[in-house]
PDB file of C-alpha atoms in Angstrom:
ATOM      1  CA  UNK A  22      71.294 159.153 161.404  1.00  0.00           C
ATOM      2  CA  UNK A  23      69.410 156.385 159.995  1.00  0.00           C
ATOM      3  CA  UNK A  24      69.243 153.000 162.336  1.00  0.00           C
ATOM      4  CA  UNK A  25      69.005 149.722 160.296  1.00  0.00           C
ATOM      5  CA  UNK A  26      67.456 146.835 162.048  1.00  0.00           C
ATOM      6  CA  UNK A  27      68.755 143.368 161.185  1.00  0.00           C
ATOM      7  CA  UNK A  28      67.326 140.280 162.369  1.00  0.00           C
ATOM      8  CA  UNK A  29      68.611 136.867 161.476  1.00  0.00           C
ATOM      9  CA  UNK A  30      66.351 133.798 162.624  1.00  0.00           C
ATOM     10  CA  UNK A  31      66.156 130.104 162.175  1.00  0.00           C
ATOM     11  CA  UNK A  32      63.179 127.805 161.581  1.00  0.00           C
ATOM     12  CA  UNK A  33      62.415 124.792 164.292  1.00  0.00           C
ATOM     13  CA  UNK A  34      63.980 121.593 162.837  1.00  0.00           C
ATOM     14  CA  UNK A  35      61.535 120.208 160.882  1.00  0.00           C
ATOM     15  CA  UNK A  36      59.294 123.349 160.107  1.00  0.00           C
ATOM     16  CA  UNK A  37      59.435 123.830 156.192  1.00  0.00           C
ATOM     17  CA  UNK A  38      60.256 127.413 154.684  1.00  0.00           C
ATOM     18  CA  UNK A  39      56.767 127.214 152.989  1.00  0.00           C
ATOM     19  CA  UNK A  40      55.005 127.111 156.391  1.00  0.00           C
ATOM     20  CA  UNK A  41      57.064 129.287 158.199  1.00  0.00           C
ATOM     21  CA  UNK A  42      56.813 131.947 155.032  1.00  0.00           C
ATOM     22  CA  UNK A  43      53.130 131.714 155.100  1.00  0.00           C
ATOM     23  CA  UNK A  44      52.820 132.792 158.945  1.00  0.00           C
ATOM     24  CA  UNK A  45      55.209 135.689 158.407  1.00  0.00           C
ATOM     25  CA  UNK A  46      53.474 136.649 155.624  1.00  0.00           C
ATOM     26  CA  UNK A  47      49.850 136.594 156.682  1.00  0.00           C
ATOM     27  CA  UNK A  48      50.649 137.544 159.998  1.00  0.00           C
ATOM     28  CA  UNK A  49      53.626 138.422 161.627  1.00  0.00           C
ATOM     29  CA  UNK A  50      54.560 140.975 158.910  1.00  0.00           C
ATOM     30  CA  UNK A  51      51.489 142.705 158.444  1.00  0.00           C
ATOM     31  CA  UNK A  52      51.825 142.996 162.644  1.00  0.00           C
ATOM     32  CA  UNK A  53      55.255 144.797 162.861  1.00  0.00           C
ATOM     33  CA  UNK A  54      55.035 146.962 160.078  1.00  0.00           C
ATOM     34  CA  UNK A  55      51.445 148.482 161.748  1.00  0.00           C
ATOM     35  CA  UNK A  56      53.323 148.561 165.337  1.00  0.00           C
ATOM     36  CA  UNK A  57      57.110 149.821 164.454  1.00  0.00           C
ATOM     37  CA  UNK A  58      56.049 152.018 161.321  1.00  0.00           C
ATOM     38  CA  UNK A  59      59.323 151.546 159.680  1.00  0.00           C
ATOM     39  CA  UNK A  60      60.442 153.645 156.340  1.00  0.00           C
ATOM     40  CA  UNK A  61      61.214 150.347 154.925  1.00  0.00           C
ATOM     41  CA  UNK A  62      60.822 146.270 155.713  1.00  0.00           C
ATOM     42  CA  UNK A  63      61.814 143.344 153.743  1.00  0.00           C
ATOM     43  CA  UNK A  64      62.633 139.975 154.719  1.00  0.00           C
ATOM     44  CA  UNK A  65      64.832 137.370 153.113  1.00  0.00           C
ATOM     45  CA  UNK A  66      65.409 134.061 152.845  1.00  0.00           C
ATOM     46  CA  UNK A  67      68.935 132.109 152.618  1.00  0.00           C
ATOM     47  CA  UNK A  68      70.064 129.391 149.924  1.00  0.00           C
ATOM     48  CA  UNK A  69      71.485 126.566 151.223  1.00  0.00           C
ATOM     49  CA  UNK A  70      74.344 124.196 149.856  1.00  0.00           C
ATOM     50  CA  UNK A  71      74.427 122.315 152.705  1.00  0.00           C
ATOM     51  CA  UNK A  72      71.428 120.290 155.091  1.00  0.00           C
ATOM     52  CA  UNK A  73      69.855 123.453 157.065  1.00  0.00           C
ATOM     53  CA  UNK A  74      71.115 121.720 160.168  1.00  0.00           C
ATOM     54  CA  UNK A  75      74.342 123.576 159.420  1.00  0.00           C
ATOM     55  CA  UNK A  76      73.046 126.736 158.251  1.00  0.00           C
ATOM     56  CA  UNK A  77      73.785 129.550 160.948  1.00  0.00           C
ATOM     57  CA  UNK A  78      70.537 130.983 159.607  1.00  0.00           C
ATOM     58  CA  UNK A  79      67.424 130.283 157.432  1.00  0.00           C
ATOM     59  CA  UNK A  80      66.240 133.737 157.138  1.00  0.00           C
ATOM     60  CA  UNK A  81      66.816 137.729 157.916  1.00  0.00           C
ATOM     61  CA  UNK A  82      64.642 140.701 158.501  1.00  0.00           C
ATOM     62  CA  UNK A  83      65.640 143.994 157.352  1.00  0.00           C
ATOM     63  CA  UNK A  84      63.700 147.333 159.189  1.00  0.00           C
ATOM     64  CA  UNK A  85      65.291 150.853 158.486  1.00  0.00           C
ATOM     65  CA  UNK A  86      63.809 154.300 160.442  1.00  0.00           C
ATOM     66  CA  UNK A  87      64.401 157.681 160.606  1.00  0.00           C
ATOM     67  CA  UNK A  88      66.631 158.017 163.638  1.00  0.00           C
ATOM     68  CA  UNK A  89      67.444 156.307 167.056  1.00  0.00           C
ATOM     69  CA  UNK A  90      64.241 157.849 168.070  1.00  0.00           C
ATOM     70  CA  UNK A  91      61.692 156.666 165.667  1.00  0.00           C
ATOM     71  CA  UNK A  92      63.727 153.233 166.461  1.00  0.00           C
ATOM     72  CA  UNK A  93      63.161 153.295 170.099  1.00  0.00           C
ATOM     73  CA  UNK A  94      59.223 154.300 170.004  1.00  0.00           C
ATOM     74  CA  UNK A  95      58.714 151.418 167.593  1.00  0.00           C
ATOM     75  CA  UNK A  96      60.262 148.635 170.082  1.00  0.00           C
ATOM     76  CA  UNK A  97      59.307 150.532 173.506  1.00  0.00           C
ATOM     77  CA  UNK A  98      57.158 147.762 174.258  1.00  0.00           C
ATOM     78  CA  UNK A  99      58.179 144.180 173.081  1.00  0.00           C
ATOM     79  CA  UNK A 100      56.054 143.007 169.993  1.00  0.00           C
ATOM     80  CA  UNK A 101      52.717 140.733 170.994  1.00  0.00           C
ATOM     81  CA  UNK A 102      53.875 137.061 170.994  1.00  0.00           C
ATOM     82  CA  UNK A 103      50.732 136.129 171.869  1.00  0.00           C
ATOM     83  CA  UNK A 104      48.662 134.375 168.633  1.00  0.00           C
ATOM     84  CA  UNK A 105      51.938 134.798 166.604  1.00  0.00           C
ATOM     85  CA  UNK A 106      52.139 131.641 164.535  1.00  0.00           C
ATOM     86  CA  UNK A 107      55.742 131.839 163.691  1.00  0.00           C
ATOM     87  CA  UNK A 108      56.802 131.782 167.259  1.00  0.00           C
ATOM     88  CA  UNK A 109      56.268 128.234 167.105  1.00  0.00           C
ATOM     89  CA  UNK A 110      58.035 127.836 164.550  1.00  0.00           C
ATOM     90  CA  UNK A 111      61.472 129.749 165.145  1.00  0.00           C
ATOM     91  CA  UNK A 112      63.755 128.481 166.535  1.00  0.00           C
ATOM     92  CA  UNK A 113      64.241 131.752 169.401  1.00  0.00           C
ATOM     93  CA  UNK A 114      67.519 130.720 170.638  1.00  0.00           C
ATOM     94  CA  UNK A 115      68.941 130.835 167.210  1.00  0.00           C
ATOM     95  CA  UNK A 116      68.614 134.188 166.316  1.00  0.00           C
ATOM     96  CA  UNK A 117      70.802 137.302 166.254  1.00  0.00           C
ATOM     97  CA  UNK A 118      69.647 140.617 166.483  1.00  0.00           C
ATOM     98  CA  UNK A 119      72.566 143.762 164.931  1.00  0.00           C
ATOM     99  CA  UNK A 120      71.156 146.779 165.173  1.00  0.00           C
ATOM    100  CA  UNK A 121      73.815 149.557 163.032  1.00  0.00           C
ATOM    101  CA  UNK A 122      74.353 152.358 161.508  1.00  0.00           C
ATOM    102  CA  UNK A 123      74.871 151.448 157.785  1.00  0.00           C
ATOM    103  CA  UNK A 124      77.954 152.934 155.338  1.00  0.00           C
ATOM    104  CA  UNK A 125      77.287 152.722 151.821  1.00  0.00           C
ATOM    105  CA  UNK A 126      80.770 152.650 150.147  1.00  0.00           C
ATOM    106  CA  UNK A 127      79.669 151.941 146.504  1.00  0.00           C
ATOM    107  CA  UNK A 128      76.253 152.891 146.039  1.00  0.00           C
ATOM    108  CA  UNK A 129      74.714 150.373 143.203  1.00  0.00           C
ATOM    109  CA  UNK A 130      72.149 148.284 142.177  1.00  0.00           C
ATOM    110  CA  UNK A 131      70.418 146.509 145.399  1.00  0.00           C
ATOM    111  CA  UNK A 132      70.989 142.898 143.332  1.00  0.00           C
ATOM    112  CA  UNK A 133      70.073 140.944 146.553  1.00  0.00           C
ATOM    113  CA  UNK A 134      69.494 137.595 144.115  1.00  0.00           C
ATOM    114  CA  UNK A 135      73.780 137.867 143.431  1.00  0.00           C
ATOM    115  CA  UNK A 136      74.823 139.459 146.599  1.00  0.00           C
ATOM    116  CA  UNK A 137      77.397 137.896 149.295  1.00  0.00           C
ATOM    117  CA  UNK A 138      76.193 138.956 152.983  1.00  0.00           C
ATOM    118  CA  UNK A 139      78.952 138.482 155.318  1.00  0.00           C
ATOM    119  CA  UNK A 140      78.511 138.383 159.054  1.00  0.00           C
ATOM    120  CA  UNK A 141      81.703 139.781 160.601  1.00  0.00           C
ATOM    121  CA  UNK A 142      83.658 139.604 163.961  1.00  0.00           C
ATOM    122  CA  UNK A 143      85.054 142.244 164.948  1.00  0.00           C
ATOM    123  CA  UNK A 144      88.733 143.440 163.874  1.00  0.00           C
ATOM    124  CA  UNK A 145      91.393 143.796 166.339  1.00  0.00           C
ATOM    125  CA  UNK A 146      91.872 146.688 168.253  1.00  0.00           C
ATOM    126  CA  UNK A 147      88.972 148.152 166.879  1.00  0.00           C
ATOM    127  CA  UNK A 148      86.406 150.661 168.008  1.00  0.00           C
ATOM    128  CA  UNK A 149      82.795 149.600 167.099  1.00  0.00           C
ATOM    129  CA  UNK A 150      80.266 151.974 167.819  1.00  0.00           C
ATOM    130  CA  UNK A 151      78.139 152.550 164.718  1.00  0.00           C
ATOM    131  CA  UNK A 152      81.376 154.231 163.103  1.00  0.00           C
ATOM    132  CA  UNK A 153      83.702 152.018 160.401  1.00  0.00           C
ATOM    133  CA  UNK A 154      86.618 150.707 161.913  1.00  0.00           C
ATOM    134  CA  UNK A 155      89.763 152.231 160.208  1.00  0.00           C
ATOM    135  CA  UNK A 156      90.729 148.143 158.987  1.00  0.00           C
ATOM    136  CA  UNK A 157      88.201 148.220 157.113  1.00  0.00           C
ATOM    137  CA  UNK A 158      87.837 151.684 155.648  1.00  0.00           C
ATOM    138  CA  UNK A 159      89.441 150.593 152.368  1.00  0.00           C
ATOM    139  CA  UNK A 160      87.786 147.410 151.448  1.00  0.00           C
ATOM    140  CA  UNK A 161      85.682 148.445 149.043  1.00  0.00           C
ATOM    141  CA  UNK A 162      88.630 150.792 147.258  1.00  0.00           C
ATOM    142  CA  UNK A 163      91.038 147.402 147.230  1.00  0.00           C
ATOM    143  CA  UNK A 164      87.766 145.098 145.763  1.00  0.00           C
ATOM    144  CA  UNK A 165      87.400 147.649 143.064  1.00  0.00           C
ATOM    145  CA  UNK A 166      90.666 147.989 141.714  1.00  0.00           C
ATOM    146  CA  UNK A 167      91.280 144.235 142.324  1.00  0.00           C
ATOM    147  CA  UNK A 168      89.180 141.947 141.780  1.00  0.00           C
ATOM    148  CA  UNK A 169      88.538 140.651 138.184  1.00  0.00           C
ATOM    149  CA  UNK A 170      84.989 141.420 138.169  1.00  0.00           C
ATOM    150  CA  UNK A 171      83.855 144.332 140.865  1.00  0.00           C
ATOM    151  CA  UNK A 172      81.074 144.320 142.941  1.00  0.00           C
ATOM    152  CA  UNK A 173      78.378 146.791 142.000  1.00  0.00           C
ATOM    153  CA  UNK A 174      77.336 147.316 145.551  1.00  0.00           C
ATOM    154  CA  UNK A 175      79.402 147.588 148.934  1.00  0.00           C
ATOM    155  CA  UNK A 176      77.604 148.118 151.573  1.00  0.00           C
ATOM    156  CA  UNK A 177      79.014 147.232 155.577  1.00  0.00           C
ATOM    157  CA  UNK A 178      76.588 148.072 158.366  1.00  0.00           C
ATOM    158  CA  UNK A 179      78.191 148.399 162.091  1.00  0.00           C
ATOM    159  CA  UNK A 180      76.520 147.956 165.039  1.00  0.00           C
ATOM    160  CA  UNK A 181      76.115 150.804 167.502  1.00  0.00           C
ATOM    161  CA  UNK A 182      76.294 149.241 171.014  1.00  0.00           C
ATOM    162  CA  UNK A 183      77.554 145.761 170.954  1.00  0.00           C
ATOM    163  CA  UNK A 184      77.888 143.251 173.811  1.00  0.00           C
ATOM    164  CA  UNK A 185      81.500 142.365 174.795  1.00  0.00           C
ATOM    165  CA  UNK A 186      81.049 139.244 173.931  1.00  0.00           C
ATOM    166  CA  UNK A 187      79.085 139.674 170.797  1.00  0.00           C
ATOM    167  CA  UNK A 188      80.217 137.215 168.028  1.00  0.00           C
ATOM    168  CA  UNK A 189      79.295 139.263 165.154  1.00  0.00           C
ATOM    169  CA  UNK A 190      79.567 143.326 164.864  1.00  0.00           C
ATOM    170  CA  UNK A 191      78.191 144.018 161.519  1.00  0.00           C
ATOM    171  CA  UNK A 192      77.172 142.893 158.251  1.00  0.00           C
ATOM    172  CA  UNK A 193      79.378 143.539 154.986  1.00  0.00           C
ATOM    173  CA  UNK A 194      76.822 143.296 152.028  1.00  0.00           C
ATOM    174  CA  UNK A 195      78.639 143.027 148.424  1.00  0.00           C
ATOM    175  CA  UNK A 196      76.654 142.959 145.019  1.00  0.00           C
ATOM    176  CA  UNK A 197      77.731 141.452 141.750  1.00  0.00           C
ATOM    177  CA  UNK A 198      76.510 141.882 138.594  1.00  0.00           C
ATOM    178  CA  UNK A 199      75.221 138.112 138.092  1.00  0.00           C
ATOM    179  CA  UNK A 200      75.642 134.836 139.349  1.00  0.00           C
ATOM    180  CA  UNK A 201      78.745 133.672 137.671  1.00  0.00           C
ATOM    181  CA  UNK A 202      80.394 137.167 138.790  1.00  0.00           C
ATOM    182  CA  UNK A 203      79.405 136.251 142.577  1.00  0.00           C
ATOM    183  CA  UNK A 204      81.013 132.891 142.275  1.00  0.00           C
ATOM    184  CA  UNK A 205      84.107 134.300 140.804  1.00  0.00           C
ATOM    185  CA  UNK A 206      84.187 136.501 143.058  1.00  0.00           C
ATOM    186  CA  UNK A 207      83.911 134.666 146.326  1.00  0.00           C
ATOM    187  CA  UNK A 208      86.834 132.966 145.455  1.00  0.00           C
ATOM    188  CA  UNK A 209      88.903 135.185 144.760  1.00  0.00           C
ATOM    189  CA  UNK A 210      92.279 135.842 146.803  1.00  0.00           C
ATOM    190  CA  UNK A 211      91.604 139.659 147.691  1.00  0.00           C
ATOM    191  CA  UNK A 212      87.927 139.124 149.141  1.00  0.00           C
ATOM    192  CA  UNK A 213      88.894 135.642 150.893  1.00  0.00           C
ATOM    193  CA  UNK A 214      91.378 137.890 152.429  1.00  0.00           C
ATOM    194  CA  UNK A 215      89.789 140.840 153.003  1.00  0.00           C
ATOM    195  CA  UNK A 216      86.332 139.252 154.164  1.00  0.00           C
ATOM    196  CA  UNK A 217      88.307 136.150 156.025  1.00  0.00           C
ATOM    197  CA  UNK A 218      86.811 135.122 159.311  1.00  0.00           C
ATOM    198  CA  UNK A 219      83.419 135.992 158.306  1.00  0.00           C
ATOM    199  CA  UNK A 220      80.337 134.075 157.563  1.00  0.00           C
ATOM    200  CA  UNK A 221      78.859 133.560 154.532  1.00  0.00           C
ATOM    201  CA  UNK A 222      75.143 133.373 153.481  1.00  0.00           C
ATOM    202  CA  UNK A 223      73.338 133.950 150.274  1.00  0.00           C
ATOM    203  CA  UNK A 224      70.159 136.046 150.181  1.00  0.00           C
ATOM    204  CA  UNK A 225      67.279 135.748 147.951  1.00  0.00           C
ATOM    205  CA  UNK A 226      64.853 138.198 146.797  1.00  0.00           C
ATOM    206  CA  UNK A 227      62.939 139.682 149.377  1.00  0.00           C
ATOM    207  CA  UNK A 228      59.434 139.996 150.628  1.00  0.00           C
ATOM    208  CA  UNK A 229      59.044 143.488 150.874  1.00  0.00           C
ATOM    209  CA  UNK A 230      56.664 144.898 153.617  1.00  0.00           C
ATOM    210  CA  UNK A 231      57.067 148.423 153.222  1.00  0.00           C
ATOM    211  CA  UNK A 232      58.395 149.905 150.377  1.00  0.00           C
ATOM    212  CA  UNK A 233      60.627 153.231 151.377  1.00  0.00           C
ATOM    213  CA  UNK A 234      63.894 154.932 151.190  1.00  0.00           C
ATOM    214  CA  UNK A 235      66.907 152.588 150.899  1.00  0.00           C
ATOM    215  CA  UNK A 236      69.358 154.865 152.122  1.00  0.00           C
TER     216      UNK A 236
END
């Protein structure tokens, strides 16, 4: 079954998204595709409504491979820090690292510019090993008939082995049509419900590294 790697990081205070964008790009991209040979790579950034002080993250990376195997050849040895410009840039105890099996409940458009990501504890009572916990195997049925507006995309990757303690179990990706959609439908009673206690962020486009299968 496919793995997808998820990566959230934060910039140093101070470091502008220009300068930290233009190490990733140049080299710390161009690096990890070459040593983890993933089917796909992309990395985005977050908008912001509030000072990036209070943003739980500035930016994700996205890798997807074949299997657990392929996943655990291309981190068998920890990536060369050494000469990496962004490492003095991130901010390494702000990161978060889910690595999941992803379930595509409605299978749309990718629109990543009008998409809600949600970082999610996990439910009560629930098992979380990769599979979907049963709360939340009818989310995306209950956002379709309900909301105003539907998503176009509904996508919730779990992670397969998480910590005890781990604050966050998976990531619940939902794509509108547009903008105005998204804000509608943020606020809506059934997704405040459905999606409450997680956090919110707002991705950009991405920088794709390697272009590849999506699913």
């Amino acid at each position: 079954m496919r793995i997808k790697h998820i990566r959230f990081g934060r910039r140093r205070a101070g470091v502008p998204r220009d300068a930290f964008q233009e190490a990733w790009i140049r080299h710390h991209a161009p690096m990890m595709a070459k040593k983890t040979q993933a089917e796909r790579y992309y990395q985005v950034s977050f908008s912001t409504v509030a000072r990036e002080s209070d943003t739980p993250f500035h930016h994700a990376v996205v890798l997807w491979y074949r299997d657990y195997d392929h996943w655990q050849r291309a981190y068998a040895a920890p990536p060369p820090l050494e000469g990496d410009p962004t490492v003095p840039l991130s901010d390494r105890r702000g990161g978060l690292l889910l690595v999941t099996t992803e379930h595509v409940l409605v299978d749309g458009p990718e629109t990543l510019a009008t998409s809600s990501w949600y970082l999610r504890p996990a439910p009560p009572d629930a098992f979380i090993g990769g599979e979907l916990p049963l709360a939340w195997q009818r989310e995306a049925e209950v956002l379709m008939r309900d909301v105003q507006s539907p998503p176009v995309r509904f996508v919730t990757s779990i992670v397969n082995d998480p910590a005890p303690d781990a604050t966050y179990v998976a990531l619940t990706e939902v794509g509108w049509p547009t903008e105005t959609v998204r804000t509608s439908g943020e606020q809506s009673r059934v997704v405040r419900e459905l999606l409450s206690g997680s956090t919110l962020l707002h991705p950009a486009q991405p920088v794709t590294v390697i272009r590849g299968p999506a699913q």
